[in-house]
Structure formats: structure tokens, C-alpha cells
Coordinates of C-alpha atoms in Angstrom, one line a residue:
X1 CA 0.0 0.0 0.0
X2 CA 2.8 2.4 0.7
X3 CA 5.0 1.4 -2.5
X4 CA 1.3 2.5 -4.4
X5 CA 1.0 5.3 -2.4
X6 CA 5.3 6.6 -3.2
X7 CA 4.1 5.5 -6.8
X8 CA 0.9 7.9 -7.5
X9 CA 2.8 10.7 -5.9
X10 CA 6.0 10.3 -7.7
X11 CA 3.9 9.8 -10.8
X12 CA 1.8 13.4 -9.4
X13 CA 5.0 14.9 -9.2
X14 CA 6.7 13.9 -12.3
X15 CA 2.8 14.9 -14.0
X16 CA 3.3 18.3 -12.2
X17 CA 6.8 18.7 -13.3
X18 CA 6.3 18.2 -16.9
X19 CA 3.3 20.5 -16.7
X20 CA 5.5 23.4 -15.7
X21 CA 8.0 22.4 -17.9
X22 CA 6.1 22.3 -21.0
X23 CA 4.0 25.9 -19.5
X24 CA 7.3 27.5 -19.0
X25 CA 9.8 26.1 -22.1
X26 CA 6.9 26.0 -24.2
X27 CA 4.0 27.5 -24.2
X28 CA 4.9 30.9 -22.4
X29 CA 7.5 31.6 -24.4
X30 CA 5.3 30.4 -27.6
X31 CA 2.8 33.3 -26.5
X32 CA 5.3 35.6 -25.8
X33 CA 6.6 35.4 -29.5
X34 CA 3.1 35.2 -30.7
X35 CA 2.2 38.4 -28.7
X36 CA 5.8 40.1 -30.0
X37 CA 5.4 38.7 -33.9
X38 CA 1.9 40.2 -34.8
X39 CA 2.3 43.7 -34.0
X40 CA 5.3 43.7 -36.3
X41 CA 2.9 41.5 -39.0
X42 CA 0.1 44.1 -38.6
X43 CA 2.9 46.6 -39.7
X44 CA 3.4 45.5 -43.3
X45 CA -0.5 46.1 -43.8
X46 CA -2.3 44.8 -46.9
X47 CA -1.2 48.0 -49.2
X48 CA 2.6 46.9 -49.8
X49 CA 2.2 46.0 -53.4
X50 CA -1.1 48.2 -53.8
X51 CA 0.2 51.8 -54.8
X52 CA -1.5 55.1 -52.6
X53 CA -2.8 57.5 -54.4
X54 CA -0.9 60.2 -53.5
X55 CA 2.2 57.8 -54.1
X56 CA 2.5 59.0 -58.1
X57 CA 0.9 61.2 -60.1
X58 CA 0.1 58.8 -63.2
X59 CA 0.9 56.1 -65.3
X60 CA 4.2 58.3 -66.5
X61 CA 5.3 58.9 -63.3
X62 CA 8.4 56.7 -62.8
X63 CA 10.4 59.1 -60.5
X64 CA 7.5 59.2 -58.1
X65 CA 7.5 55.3 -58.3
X66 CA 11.1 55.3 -57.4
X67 CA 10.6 57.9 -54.0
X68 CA 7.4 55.4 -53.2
X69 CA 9.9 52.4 -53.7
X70 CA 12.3 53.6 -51.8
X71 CA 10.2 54.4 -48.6
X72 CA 8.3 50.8 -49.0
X73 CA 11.6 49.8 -49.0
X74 CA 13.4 51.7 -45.6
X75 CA 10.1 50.4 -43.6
X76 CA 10.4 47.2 -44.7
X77 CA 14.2 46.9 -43.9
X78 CA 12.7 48.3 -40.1
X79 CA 10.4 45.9 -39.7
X80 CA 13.1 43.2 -40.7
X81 CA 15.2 44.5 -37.7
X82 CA 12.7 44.1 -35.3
X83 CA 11.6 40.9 -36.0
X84 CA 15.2 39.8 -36.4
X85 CA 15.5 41.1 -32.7
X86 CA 13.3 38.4 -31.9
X87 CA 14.1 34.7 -30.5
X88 CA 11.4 32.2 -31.7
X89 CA 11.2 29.1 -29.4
X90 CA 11.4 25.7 -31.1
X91 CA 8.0 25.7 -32.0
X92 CA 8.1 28.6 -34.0
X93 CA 11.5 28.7 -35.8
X94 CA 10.1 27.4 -39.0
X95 CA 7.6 30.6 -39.1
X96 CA 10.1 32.8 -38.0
X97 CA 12.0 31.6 -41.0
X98 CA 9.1 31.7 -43.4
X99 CA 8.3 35.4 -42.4
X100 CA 12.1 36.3 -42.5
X101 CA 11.9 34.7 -46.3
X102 CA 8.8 37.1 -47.2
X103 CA 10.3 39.9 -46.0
X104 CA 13.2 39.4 -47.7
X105 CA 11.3 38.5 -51.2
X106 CA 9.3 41.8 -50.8
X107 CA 12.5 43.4 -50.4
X108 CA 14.1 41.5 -53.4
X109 CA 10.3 43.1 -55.4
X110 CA 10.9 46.5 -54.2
X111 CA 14.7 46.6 -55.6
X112 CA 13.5 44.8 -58.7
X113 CA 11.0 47.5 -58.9
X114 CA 13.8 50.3 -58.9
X115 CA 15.8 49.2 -61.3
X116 CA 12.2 49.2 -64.0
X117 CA 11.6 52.6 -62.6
X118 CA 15.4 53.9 -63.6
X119 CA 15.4 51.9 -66.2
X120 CA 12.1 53.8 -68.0
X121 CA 13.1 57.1 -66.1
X122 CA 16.4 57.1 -68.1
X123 CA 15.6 55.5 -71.6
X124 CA 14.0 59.0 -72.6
X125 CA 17.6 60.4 -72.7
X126 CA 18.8 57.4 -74.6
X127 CA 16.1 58.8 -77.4
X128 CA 17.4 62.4 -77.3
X129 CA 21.0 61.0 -78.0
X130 CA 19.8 58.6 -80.6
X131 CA 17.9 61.4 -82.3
X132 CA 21.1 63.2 -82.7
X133 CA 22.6 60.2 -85.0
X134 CA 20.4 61.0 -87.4
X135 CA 21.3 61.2 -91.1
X136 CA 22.7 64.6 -91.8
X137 CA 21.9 66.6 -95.1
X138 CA 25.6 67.5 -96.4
X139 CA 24.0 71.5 -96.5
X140 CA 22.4 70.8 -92.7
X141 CA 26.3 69.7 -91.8
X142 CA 27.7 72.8 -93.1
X143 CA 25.1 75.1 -91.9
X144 CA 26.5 73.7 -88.2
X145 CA 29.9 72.9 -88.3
X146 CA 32.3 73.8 -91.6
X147 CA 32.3 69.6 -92.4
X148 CA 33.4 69.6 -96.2
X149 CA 35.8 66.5 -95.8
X150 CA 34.9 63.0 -94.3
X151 CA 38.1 63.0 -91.8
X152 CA 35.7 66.1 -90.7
X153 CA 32.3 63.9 -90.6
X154 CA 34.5 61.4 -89.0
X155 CA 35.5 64.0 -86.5
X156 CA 32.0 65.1 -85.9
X157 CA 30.1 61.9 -85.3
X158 CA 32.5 59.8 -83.6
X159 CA 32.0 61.8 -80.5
X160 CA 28.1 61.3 -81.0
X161 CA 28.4 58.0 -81.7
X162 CA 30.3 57.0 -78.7
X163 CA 28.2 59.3 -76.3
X164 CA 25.2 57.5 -77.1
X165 CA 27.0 54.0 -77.0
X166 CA 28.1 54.9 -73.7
X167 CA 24.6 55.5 -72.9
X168 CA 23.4 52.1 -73.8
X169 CA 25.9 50.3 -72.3
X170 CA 24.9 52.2 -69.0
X171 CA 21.3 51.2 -69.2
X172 CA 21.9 47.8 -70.5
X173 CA 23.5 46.7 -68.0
X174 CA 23.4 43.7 -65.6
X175 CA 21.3 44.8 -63.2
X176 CA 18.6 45.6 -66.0
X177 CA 19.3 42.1 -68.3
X178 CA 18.6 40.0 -65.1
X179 CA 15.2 41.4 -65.0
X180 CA 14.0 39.2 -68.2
X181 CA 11.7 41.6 -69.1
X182 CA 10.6 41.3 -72.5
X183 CA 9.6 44.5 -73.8
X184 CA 13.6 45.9 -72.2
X185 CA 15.0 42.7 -74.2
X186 CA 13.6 43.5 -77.1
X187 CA 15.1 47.0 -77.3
X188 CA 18.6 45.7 -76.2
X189 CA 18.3 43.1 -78.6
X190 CA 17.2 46.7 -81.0
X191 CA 19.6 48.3 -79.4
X192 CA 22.5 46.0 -80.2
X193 CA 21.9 46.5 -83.9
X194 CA 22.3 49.8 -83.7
X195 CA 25.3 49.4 -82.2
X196 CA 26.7 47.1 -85.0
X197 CA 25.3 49.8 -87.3
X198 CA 26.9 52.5 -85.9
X199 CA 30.4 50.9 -85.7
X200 CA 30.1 50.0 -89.1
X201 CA 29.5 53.5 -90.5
X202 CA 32.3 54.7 -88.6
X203 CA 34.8 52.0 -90.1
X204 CA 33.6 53.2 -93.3
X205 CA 34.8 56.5 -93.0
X206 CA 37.8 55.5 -91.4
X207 CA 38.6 53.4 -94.5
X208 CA 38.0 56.4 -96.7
X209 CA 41.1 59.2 -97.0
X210 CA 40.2 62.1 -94.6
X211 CA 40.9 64.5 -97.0
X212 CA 38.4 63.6 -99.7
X213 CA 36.1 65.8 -100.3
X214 CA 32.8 65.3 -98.6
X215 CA 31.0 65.4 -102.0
X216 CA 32.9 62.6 -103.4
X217 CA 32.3 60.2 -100.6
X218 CA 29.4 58.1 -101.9
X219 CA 32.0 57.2 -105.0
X220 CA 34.0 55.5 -102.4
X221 CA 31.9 53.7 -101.3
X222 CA 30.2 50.4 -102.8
X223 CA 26.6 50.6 -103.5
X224 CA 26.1 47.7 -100.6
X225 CA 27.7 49.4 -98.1
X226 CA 25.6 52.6 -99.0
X227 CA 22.5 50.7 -98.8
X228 CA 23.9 49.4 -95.2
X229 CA 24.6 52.7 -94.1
X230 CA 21.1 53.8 -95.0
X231 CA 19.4 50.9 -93.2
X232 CA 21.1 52.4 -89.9
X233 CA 19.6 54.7 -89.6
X234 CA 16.2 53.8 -90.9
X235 CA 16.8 51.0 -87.9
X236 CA 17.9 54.1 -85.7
X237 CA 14.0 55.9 -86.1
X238 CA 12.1 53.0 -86.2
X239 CA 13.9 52.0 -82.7
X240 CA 13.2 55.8 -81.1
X241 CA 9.5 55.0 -82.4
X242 CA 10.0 51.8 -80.6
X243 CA 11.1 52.8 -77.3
X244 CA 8.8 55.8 -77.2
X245 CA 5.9 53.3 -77.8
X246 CA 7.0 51.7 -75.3
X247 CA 7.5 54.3 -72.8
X248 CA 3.8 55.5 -72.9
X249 CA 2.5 51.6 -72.6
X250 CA 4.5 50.9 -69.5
X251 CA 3.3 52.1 -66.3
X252 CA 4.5 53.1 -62.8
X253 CA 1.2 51.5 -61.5
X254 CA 2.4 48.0 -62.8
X255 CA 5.7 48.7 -61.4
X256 CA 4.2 49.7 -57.5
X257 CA 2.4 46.3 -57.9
X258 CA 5.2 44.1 -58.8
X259 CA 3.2 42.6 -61.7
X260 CA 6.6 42.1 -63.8
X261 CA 8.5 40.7 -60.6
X262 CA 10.0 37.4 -61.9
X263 CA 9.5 36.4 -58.3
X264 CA 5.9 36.8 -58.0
X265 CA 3.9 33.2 -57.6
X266 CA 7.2 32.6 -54.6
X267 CA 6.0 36.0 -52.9
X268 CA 2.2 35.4 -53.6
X269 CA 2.7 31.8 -51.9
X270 CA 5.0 32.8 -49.1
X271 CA 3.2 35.4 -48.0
X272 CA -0.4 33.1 -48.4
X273 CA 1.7 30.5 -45.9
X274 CA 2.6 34.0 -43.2
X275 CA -0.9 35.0 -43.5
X276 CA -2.3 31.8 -42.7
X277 CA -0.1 30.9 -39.8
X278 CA -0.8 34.5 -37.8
X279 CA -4.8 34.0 -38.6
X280 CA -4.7 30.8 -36.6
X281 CA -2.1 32.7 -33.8
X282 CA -5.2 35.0 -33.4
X283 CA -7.6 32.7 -33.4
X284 CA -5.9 31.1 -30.0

């Protein structure tokens, strides 16, 4: 009777013991991270990819996206702090992680969203430099510059020429390609035969004596590499008509709401999982 009796209260003891071990290594700590981790949920709000009104002024306006991109971003990288300040217990590390991972994805959007911003912000000057490649009437060259021998032309576009390459190479580069936009792939892949174009009228000229007058250049010249040079710069204008086609379809609306973010079933789903997790925290 006494060996039951030693029994039932070790066994009330060891009941007890594991009670208070599981209410203070496990669920007090659980509730505490609960308590801490939805205030800084709450904070994101349900507007994060929805742009405010007074965030832009239209479609066109890519700078204001880029201001409203950058704040998004700052209290987003805030918000990551805090909850990085915070130690999940076991039970709630693989949350923690999850809502870590969104932030980070909508972080990820808001820098991919910067770069299409720029990227359209700037292509506008691209156009006013490409507009200055132009074909030239040889009386519209003399009325500018005295230009009456094609060492001269060669003088006068070669700066142009590499201005506005420079230019491209700026915009086109890695940060924009890894994008995989298709509308800005299809005027690099535009752009890039202007390019060839360009370098090869500027070879052509190099291959012709500088002091030849400019009046006797097209003699030099064989009658395929005049029609090549022409076809430049037909490609030239139909690639400013182009990109300023494409500049009034694209909007800073689209950009706000990450609908080109290459990333946006992982960020829709991730941030599905978050959501549903801290609905049944609240529920408890």
C-alpha cells in the first residue's frame, strides 16, 4: 500500500513537473513570441504591393515610383530589424524563418521594382541622343559645323556615336538584363543593332582618306555598303519609335504592384503560408 502510495505521488509529481515544464519552455514563451510577432505582422499592412494615391501622379510617373519604392523599402528593412531582434522558441522557428523569407522577397520586389523605374526614367535620354545620330543633309552639316571632308564627318560623329553608345551600355546593364523583361529585351536586342550599325559607318569612314572631299564620298563607297549605311539609320528611327511606344504603354502603376517581378507566384505563396499561420495565432 505504501509502494502504491510513493508511486501515485511520484507519478503526481513527475505529471506536475512536466506540466511546468512544458507551460514555461513551451507555451509561455510560444505566446510571448506570438504576442511580440503580430504587431510587427500588422505593420506591413495589406497595401505593400497596392500603390497610394498620393504615391505617383500617373501612369508616367516613374520618378515618383522610385521615392514610393524607396520608402516601401526603408520600412520594410525596419520591420526586418525588429523581428530579427526576436528569438522564436522551437515551436516557431520554421515561421520565423518563413516570415524572415517574405520579408526578404518583398524586399528582393521593391529593388526589382527600382531598377524598371530607372530603367524607363532614363531610356528618354537614350532617345534624345539617338535622335542626334540622325542622317545629316551635307547643306544641314555645313550650316552647323564647316564639315566639307569626311576625316571632318569622322570628327563630328564619332563623339556622337560613342556618347550614345556609352549611354546604352549604362542602361543595358546587368542589373537591368537579369530582370527578363521582354519589352527591355527587345530594345537591347534593338539596341545591339544599332550598335553594329553605328560601328560600321564609322569604319567606313575610317577606310575612306580624310581629306576627300565630302561630295565625293558616296564614290568611295560600294553601293552595298551605301544601302547598309542607310538601313542604320532607318533601324535608328524605327527603334526611337519603338522605345517611345514603349514608354507611354508601361506604367509606374504596374511597377508599385510588382506585376513584372520574376518572383511573384514565390512572394504570392509565401506570403499566403505568413498570412495563414498568424490567422490561426489570433484565433488562440
Amino acid at each position: 500500500m505504501r509502494i502504491s502510495i510513493v508511486v501515485f505521488i511520484f507519478m503526481l509529481l513527475f505529471s506536475l513537473a512536466g506540466a511546468v515544464f512544458y507551460y514555461i519552455k513551451i507555451y509561455q514563451p510560444t505566446r510571448e513570441y506570438v504576442k511580440a510577432v503580430i504587431p510587427i505582422y500588422e505593420r506591413i499592412g495589406l497595401s505593400i504591393g497596392k500603390p497610394a494615391p498620393e504615391e505617383i501622379r500617373n501612369s508616367a510617373d516613374f520618378d515618383g515610383a522610385i521615392q514610393a519604392l524607396e520608402e516601401r523599402e526603408n520600412f520594410i528593412q525596419e520591420i526586418r530589424n525588429d523581428l530579427v531582434l526576436l528569438n522564436p522558441p522551437e515551436k516557431m522557428k520554421v515561421f520565423h524563418q518563413s516570415f524572415l523569407d517574405e520579408l526578404e522577397l518583398i524586399l528582393s520586389a521593391l529593388e526589382d521594382g527600382k531598377v524598371r523605374a530607372r530603367f524607363w526614367t532614363e531610356l528618354p535620354e537614350l532617345v534624345k541622343e539617338l535622335k542626334e545620330v540622325q542622317p545629316v543633309q551635307e547643306e544641314a552639316i555645313r550650316l552647323r559645323r564647316e564639315i566639307t571632308t569626311v576625316g571632318a564627318l569622322y570628327d563630328f560623329w564619332s563623339p556622337i556615336f560613342e556618347q550614345v553608345i556609352d549611354t546604352g551600355d549604362r542602361m543595358f546593364s546587368q542589373e537591368i538584363l537579369v530582370l527578363k523583361d521582354k519589352n527591355i529585351d527587345e530594345i537591347k536586342s534593338r539596341w545591339e543593332e544599332t550598335v553594329q550599325g553605328l560601328d560600321f559607318i564609322l569604319e567606313i569612314l575610317d577606310s575612306i582618306s580624310p581629306t576627300l572631299p565630302l561630295e565625293r564620298m558616296t564614290g568611295s563607297i560600294s553601293a552595298e555598303q551605301n544601302q547598309k549605311a542607310n538601313d542604320v539609320f532607318d533601324n535608328i528611327e524605327d527603334l526611337i519609335r519603338f522605345i517611345e511606344n514603349r514608354i507611354k504603354t508601361e506604367s509606374a502603376y504596374d511597377i508599385l504592384e510588382f506585376r513584372d517581378y520574376s518572383a511573384q507566384v514565390d512572394l504570392s505563396e509565401n506570403a499566403f503560408r505568413v498570412y495563414q499561420r498568424v490567422e490561426e495565432f489570433q484565433r488562440k
